[in-house]
PDB file of C-alpha atoms in Angstrom:
ATOM      1  CA  MET A1492      82.948  55.346  63.720  1.00 44.00           C
ATOM      2  CA  PRO A1493      84.008  59.272  64.889  1.00 43.00           C
ATOM      3  CA  GLU A1494      81.576  61.999  62.997  1.00 41.00           C
ATOM      4  CA  ARG A1495      83.300  63.887  61.192  1.00 38.00           C
ATOM      5  CA  THR A1496      83.660  68.162  60.714  1.00 36.00           C
ATOM      6  CA  THR A1497      82.151  69.824  57.749  1.00 37.00           C
ATOM      7  CA  PRO A1498      83.489  72.984  56.634  1.00 38.00           C
ATOM      8  CA  ALA A1499      79.581  74.206  57.628  1.00 41.00           C
ATOM      9  CA  HIS A1500      80.163  72.599  61.517  1.00 39.00           C
ATOM     10  CA  ARG A1501      83.309  74.017  61.724  1.00 38.00           C
ATOM     11  CA  GLY A1502      81.675  77.190  60.659  1.00 43.00           C
ATOM     12  CA  LEU A1503      79.690  77.179  64.097  1.00 41.00           C
ATOM     13  CA  LEU A1504      82.268  75.590  66.388  1.00 39.00           C
ATOM     14  CA  ALA A1505      84.856  78.153  65.680  1.00 40.00           C
ATOM     15  CA  PRO A1506      82.864  80.843  67.631  1.00 39.00           C
ATOM     16  CA  ALA A1507      82.322  78.895  70.778  1.00 40.00           C
ATOM     17  CA  VAL A1508      85.838  77.365  70.934  1.00 35.00           C
ATOM     18  CA  ALA A1509      86.998  81.092  70.963  1.00 38.00           C
ATOM     19  CA  ALA A1510      84.457  81.783  73.657  1.00 39.00           C
ATOM     20  CA  ALA A1511      85.413  78.240  75.706  1.00 39.00           C
ATOM     21  CA  LEU A1512      88.918  79.463  75.906  1.00 33.00           C
ATOM     22  CA  VAL A1513      87.984  83.009  76.334  1.00 35.00           C
ATOM     23  CA  GLY A1514      86.843  81.588  79.369  1.00 40.00           C
ATOM     24  CA  LEU A1515      88.760  79.789  80.561  1.00 35.00           C
ATOM     25  CA  LEU A1516      91.795  82.150  80.333  1.00 35.00           C
ATOM     26  CA  ALA A1517      90.596  84.934  82.367  1.00 37.00           C
ATOM     27  CA  ALA A1518      88.936  82.058  84.950  1.00 38.00           C
ATOM     28  CA  GLY A1519      93.119  80.545  85.182  1.00 38.00           C
ATOM     29  CA  CYS A1520      94.424  84.239  85.073  1.00 36.00           C
ATOM     30  CA  GLY A1521      91.626  85.356  88.143  1.00 38.00           C
ATOM     31  CA  GLY A1522      91.191  88.570  86.717  1.00 35.00           C
ATOM     32  CA  THR A1523      89.699  90.592  83.004  1.00 33.00           C
ATOM     33  CA  ALA A1524      91.689  92.444  80.556  1.00 34.00           C
ATOM     34  CA  ASP A1525      91.216  95.359  82.323  1.00 34.00           C
ATOM     35  CA  ALA A1526      91.396  94.489  86.350  1.00 34.00           C
ATOM     36  CA  PRO A1527      94.707  92.746  87.351  1.00 33.00           C
ATOM     37  CA  ALA A1528      94.038  89.135  89.188  1.00 35.00           C
ATOM     38  CA  ASP A1529      93.837  89.613  92.973  1.00 32.00           C
ATOM     39  CA  GLY A1530      97.257  90.213  95.207  1.00 33.00           C
ATOM     40  CA  ALA A1531      99.121  91.102  91.238  1.00 32.00           C
ATOM     41  CA  ALA A1532     100.735  94.557  92.645  1.00 32.00           C
ATOM     42  CA  ALA A1533     101.404  92.750  96.476  1.00 32.00           C
ATOM     43  CA  THR A1534     103.678  90.641  94.320  1.00 32.00           C
ATOM     44  CA  GLY A1535     105.021  92.278  91.913  1.00 35.00           C
ATOM     45  CA  ASP A1536     103.402  90.547  88.458  1.00 35.00           C
ATOM     46  CA  ALA A1537     102.980  94.169  86.949  1.00 34.00           C
ATOM     47  CA  THR A1538     102.776  93.935  82.760  1.00 32.00           C
ATOM     48  CA  PRO A1539     106.307  94.979  80.978  1.00 35.00           C
ATOM     49  CA  GLU A1540     104.828  98.579  80.389  1.00 34.00           C
ATOM     50  CA  ALA A1541     103.732  99.339  84.039  1.00 35.00           C
ATOM     51  CA  ALA A1542     106.990  97.951  85.282  1.00 40.00           C
ATOM     52  CA  SER A1543     108.776 100.404  82.976  1.00 47.00           C
ATOM     53  CA  ASP A1544     106.399 103.257  84.130  1.00 51.00           C
ATOM     54  CA  ALA A1545     106.667 102.556  87.822  1.00 59.00           C
ATOM     55  CA  PHE A1546     110.311 101.942  87.725  1.00 70.00           C
ATOM     56  CA  PRO A1547     112.566 103.803  85.273  1.00 80.00           C
ATOM     57  CA  LEU A1548     115.789 103.115  84.151  1.00 88.00           C
ATOM     58  CA  GLY A1549     117.153 106.396  85.303  1.00 89.00           C
ATOM     59  CA  GLU A1550     120.030 108.283  84.174  1.00 92.00           C
ATOM     60  CA  VAL A1551     123.575 107.053  84.429  1.00 94.00           C
ATOM     61  CA  THR A1552     125.186 110.320  86.256  1.00 91.00           C
ATOM     62  CA  GLY A1553     129.397 110.472  86.605  1.00 88.00           C
ATOM     63  CA  ALA A1554     128.688 109.887  90.256  1.00 90.00           C
ATOM     64  CA  THR A1555     129.964 107.023  91.760  1.00 90.00           C
ATOM     65  CA  ALA A1556     129.740 104.210  94.148  1.00 87.00           C
ATOM     66  CA  PRO A1557     132.740 103.382  96.670  1.00 81.00           C
ATOM     67  CA  ASP A1558     133.067 100.391  94.235  1.00 83.00           C
ATOM     68  CA  GLY A1559     133.607 103.005  91.385  1.00 88.00           C
ATOM     69  CA  HIS A1560     130.531 101.458  89.852  1.00 92.00           C
ATOM     70  CA  LYS A1561     128.741 104.773  87.934  1.00 95.00           C
ATOM     71  CA  LEU A1562     124.843 105.892  89.964  1.00 96.00           C
ATOM     72  CA  ARG A1563     122.080 105.297  87.972  1.00 96.00           C
ATOM     73  CA  GLU A1564     119.591 108.277  89.581  1.00 95.00           C
ATOM     74  CA  ILE A1565     115.905 107.915  89.452  1.00 95.00           C
ATOM     75  CA  PRO A1566     113.151 109.483  90.868  1.00 94.00           C
ATOM     76  CA  ALA A1567     111.966 109.303  94.353  1.00 94.00           C
ATOM     77  CA  ASP A1568     108.451 108.754  94.125  1.00 91.00           C
ATOM     78  CA  SER A1569     109.501 105.309  92.328  1.00 89.00           C
ATOM     79  CA  ALA A1570     112.545 104.401  94.180  1.00 94.00           C
ATOM     80  CA  PRO A1571     113.069 101.190  96.336  1.00 95.00           C
ATOM     81  CA  THR A1572     113.828 101.354  99.508  1.00 95.00           C
ATOM     82  CA  VAL A1573     116.249  99.173 101.875  1.00 97.00           C
ATOM     83  CA  GLU A1574     116.631  97.512 105.130  1.00 98.00           C
ATOM     84  CA  LEU A1575     119.851  95.465 106.806  1.00 98.00           C
ATOM     85  CA  THR A1576     120.255  93.440 109.778  1.00 97.00           C
ATOM     86  CA  ALA A1577     122.179  91.414 111.068  1.00 96.00           C
ATOM     87  CA  GLU A1578     121.810  88.736 113.324  1.00 94.00           C
ATOM     88  CA  PRO A1579     124.668  86.585 115.074  1.00 93.00           C
ATOM     89  CA  ASP A1580     124.514  82.753 113.659  1.00 93.00           C
ATOM     90  CA  PRO A1581     124.751  80.444 116.072  1.00 92.00           C
ATOM     91  CA  VAL A1582     127.599  78.591 114.290  1.00 91.00           C
ATOM     92  CA  ASP A1583     129.716  81.314 112.998  1.00 92.00           C
ATOM     93  CA  GLY A1584     129.522  84.828 111.432  1.00 93.00           C
ATOM     94  CA  TRP A1585     126.075  86.668 111.024  1.00 95.00           C
ATOM     95  CA  ASN A1586     122.668  86.272 108.893  1.00 97.00           C
ATOM     96  CA  LEU A1587     122.092  89.181 107.183  1.00 98.00           C
ATOM     97  CA  HIS A1588     118.807  90.338 105.965  1.00 98.00           C
ATOM     98  CA  ILE A1589     118.316  92.407 103.618  1.00 98.00           C
ATOM     99  CA  ALA A1590     115.179  93.764 102.952  1.00 97.00           C
ATOM    100  CA  ALA A1591     114.383  95.543  99.638  1.00 96.00           C
ATOM    101  CA  GLU A1592     110.604  96.680  99.054  1.00 95.00           C
ATOM    102  CA  GLY A1593     109.500  97.814  95.518  1.00 93.00           C
ATOM    103  CA  TYR A1594     112.511  95.360  94.144  1.00 95.00           C
ATOM    104  CA  GLU A1595     113.224  92.250  92.457  1.00 96.00           C
ATOM    105  CA  PHE A1596     116.612  90.249  93.217  1.00 97.00           C
ATOM    106  CA  ALA A1597     117.809  88.864  89.486  1.00 97.00           C
ATOM    107  CA  PRO A1598     120.950  87.213  89.606  1.00 96.00           C
ATOM    108  CA  GLU A1599     120.244  85.406  85.878  1.00 97.00           C
ATOM    109  CA  GLN A1600     120.587  89.217  84.326  1.00 96.00           C
ATOM    110  CA  ALA A1601     123.530  89.805  86.594  1.00 95.00           C
ATOM    111  CA  GLY A1602     126.300  91.346  84.184  1.00 95.00           C
ATOM    112  CA  LYS A1603     123.694  91.921  81.675  1.00 96.00           C
ATOM    113  CA  GLU A1604     121.113  95.183  81.189  1.00 95.00           C
ATOM    114  CA  ALA A1605     119.915  97.226  83.386  1.00 95.00           C
ATOM    115  CA  ALA A1606     115.894  96.844  84.148  1.00 94.00           C
ATOM    116  CA  GLY A1607     113.640  99.162  86.137  1.00 92.00           C
ATOM    117  CA  GLY A1608     113.201  97.885  89.434  1.00 92.00           C
ATOM    118  CA  GLU A1609     114.919  94.725  89.588  1.00 96.00           C
ATOM    119  CA  GLY A1610     119.342  94.060  89.990  1.00 97.00           C
ATOM    120  CA  HIS A1611     121.237  92.361  93.134  1.00 98.00           C
ATOM    121  CA  ALA A1612     123.270  93.849  96.189  1.00 97.00           C
ATOM    122  CA  HIS A1613     126.459  94.697  96.271  1.00 97.00           C
ATOM    123  CA  LEU A1614     127.893  93.918 100.002  1.00 97.00           C
ATOM    124  CA  TYR A1615     130.664  96.762 102.128  1.00 97.00           C
ATOM    125  CA  ILE A1616     132.690  96.218 105.234  1.00 96.00           C
ATOM    126  CA  ASP A1617     134.129  99.162 106.257  1.00 95.00           C
ATOM    127  CA  GLY A1618     133.561 101.048 103.115  1.00 93.00           C
ATOM    128  CA  GLU A1619     135.446  97.981 101.129  1.00 94.00           C
ATOM    129  CA  LYS A1620     132.972  96.078  98.571  1.00 95.00           C
ATOM    130  CA  TYR A1621     133.099  91.899 100.127  1.00 96.00           C
ATOM    131  CA  ALA A1622     130.696  90.749  97.781  1.00 96.00           C
ATOM    132  CA  ARG A1623     127.468  90.577  95.160  1.00 96.00           C
ATOM    133  CA  VAL A1624     124.359  89.474  97.080  1.00 97.00           C
ATOM    134  CA  TYR A1625     121.548  87.770  94.208  1.00 97.00           C
ATOM    135  CA  GLY A1626     118.284  87.617  97.751  1.00 97.00           C
ATOM    136  CA  GLN A1627     116.883  88.769 101.048  1.00 97.00           C
ATOM    137  CA  TRP A1628     119.809  86.355 102.777  1.00 97.00           C
ATOM    138  CA  PHE A1629     123.731  86.154 103.040  1.00 97.00           C
ATOM    139  CA  HIS A1630     125.979  84.644 105.285  1.00 97.00           C
ATOM    140  CA  LEU A1631     128.574  86.346 106.513  1.00 96.00           C
ATOM    141  CA  PRO A1632     131.554  84.370 107.766  1.00 95.00           C
ATOM    142  CA  ALA A1633     133.240  85.652 110.759  1.00 92.00           C
ATOM    143  CA  GLU A1634     136.302  85.476 109.298  1.00 92.00           C
ATOM    144  CA  ALA A1635     135.512  88.552 107.149  1.00 92.00           C
ATOM    145  CA  ILE A1636     135.313  90.484 110.491  1.00 89.00           C
ATOM    146  CA  GLY A1637     138.114  91.354 112.395  1.00 84.00           C
ATOM    147  CA  ASP A1638     138.476  92.269 116.147  1.00 88.00           C
ATOM    148  CA  GLY A1639     136.635  95.621 117.193  1.00 91.00           C
ATOM    149  CA  GLU A1640     133.762  97.002 115.628  1.00 93.00           C
ATOM    150  CA  HIS A1641     132.561  97.533 111.681  1.00 95.00           C
ATOM    151  CA  THR A1642     130.342  98.407 109.314  1.00 97.00           C
ATOM    152  CA  VAL A1643     128.149  96.533 106.714  1.00 97.00           C
ATOM    153  CA  MET A1644     126.259  97.905 104.155  1.00 97.00           C
ATOM    154  CA  VAL A1645     124.696  97.087 100.842  1.00 97.00           C
ATOM    155  CA  THR A1646     123.882  99.012  98.032  1.00 97.00           C
ATOM    156  CA  LEU A1647     120.642  98.153  95.322  1.00 97.00           C
ATOM    157  CA  ASN A1648     122.976  97.911  92.255  1.00 97.00           C
ATOM    158  CA  ALA A1649     121.049  97.889  88.134  1.00 97.00           C
ATOM    159  CA  ASN A1650     121.792  93.956  86.762  1.00 97.00           C
ATOM    160  CA  ASP A1651     124.417  96.144  84.249  1.00 96.00           C
ATOM    161  CA  HIS A1652     125.921  97.145  88.073  1.00 96.00           C
ATOM    162  CA  THR A1653     125.293 101.075  88.053  1.00 96.00           C
ATOM    163  CA  THR A1654     124.459 102.012  91.668  1.00 97.00           C
ATOM    164  CA  TRP A1655     119.986 102.228  92.334  1.00 97.00           C
ATOM    165  CA  ALA A1656     121.036 106.543  93.517  1.00 96.00           C
ATOM    166  CA  VAL A1657     118.542 109.026  94.316  1.00 96.00           C
ATOM    167  CA  ASP A1658     119.455 112.593  94.879  1.00 95.00           C
ATOM    168  CA  GLY A1659     122.707 112.085  93.956  1.00 94.00           C
ATOM    169  CA  GLU A1660     123.141 109.714  96.493  1.00 95.00           C
ATOM    170  CA  ALA A1661     123.027 105.666  96.433  1.00 96.00           C
ATOM    171  CA  ILE A1662     119.825 104.082  97.712  1.00 97.00           C
ATOM    172  CA  GLN A1663     121.385 102.025 100.244  1.00 97.00           C
ATOM    173  CA  ALA A1664     121.671 100.740 104.573  1.00 98.00           C
ATOM    174  CA  GLU A1665     124.152 100.006 107.056  1.00 97.00           C
ATOM    175  CA  THR A1666     124.144  98.149 110.011  1.00 97.00           C
ATOM    176  CA  ASP A1667     127.236  97.988 112.750  1.00 95.00           C
ATOM    177  CA  VAL A1668     128.110  94.415 113.835  1.00 94.00           C
ATOM    178  CA  SER A1669     130.636  93.280 116.260  1.00 90.00           C
ATOM    179  CA  GLY A1670     133.751  91.204 115.954  1.00 82.00           C
ATOM    180  CA  SER A1671     132.753  89.815 119.737  1.00 74.00           C
ATOM    181  CA  GLU A1672     129.563  88.658 118.679  1.00 69.00           C
ATOM    182  CA  ALA A1673     131.063  86.325 116.045  1.00 68.00           C
ATOM    183  CA  ALA A1674     130.279  82.894 117.443  1.00 62.00           C
ATOM    184  CA  GLN A1675     133.703  81.567 114.998  1.00 57.00           C
ATOM    185  CA  GLY A1676     132.509  77.748 115.128  1.00 52.00           C
ATOM    186  CA  HIS A1677     130.382  77.060 118.243  1.00 46.00           C
ATOM    187  CA  GLY A1678     127.119  75.942 118.697  1.00 45.00           C
ATOM    188  CA  ASP A1679     125.147  72.345 117.338  1.00 47.00           C
ATOM    189  CA  HIS A1680     127.118  72.011 114.511  1.00 45.00           C
ATOM    190  CA  GLY A1681     130.840  72.651 115.649  1.00 44.00           C
ATOM    191  CA  ASP A1682     131.343  69.226 115.067  1.00 43.00           C
ATOM    192  CA  HIS A1683     131.426  68.956 111.493  1.00 40.00           C
ATOM    193  CA  GLU A1684     134.668  68.263 110.534  1.00 41.00           C
ATOM    194  CA  GLU A1685     135.576  65.537 113.026  1.00 38.00           C
ATOM    195  CA  HIS A1686     132.664  63.393 111.168  1.00 33.00           C
ATOM    196  CA  GLY A1687     133.574  65.125 107.621  1.00 36.00           C
ATOM    197  CA  GLY A1688     130.423  67.040 107.636  1.00 34.00           C
TER     198      GLY A1688
END
């Protein structure tokens, strides 16, 4: 028959159970309450309080980005950075890589309230908005670009679509692409239509 725990035994077990739970939690998290686990800063696993200090919401100004969304001004020392590269895709168009430092893509938050250090990107071709981008990679089809040279640009945008900015300038990156570089359906996968794939 199992042993019953009496109120006197419960009084002795509670501190032991609490101590064991604290030990397990500390071991599972890899750190203490005062020191974050190794790699927390590198992966962006900051507490909400720390995130709001590091990434302020800034102030929405009267100035606008090319698509009409207002700029959200933040201090330069807490602003994310972004770089854009375009590599010709072997099948069609280009593969764009948006390398954003100090920034987290949050597609599930699009259209909601702004939060510091997160959002999505807006993609422009020759100054005209083409698409929203919810991650680091985006395939730009050849049909989106005509012949000749064209400028592709991305801006970093808050969840509410305001454009993150520093000193009145949108946080953005751009690169040039040439219509003649687009593969337009050639390569190893060019016969997919023939096979229904």
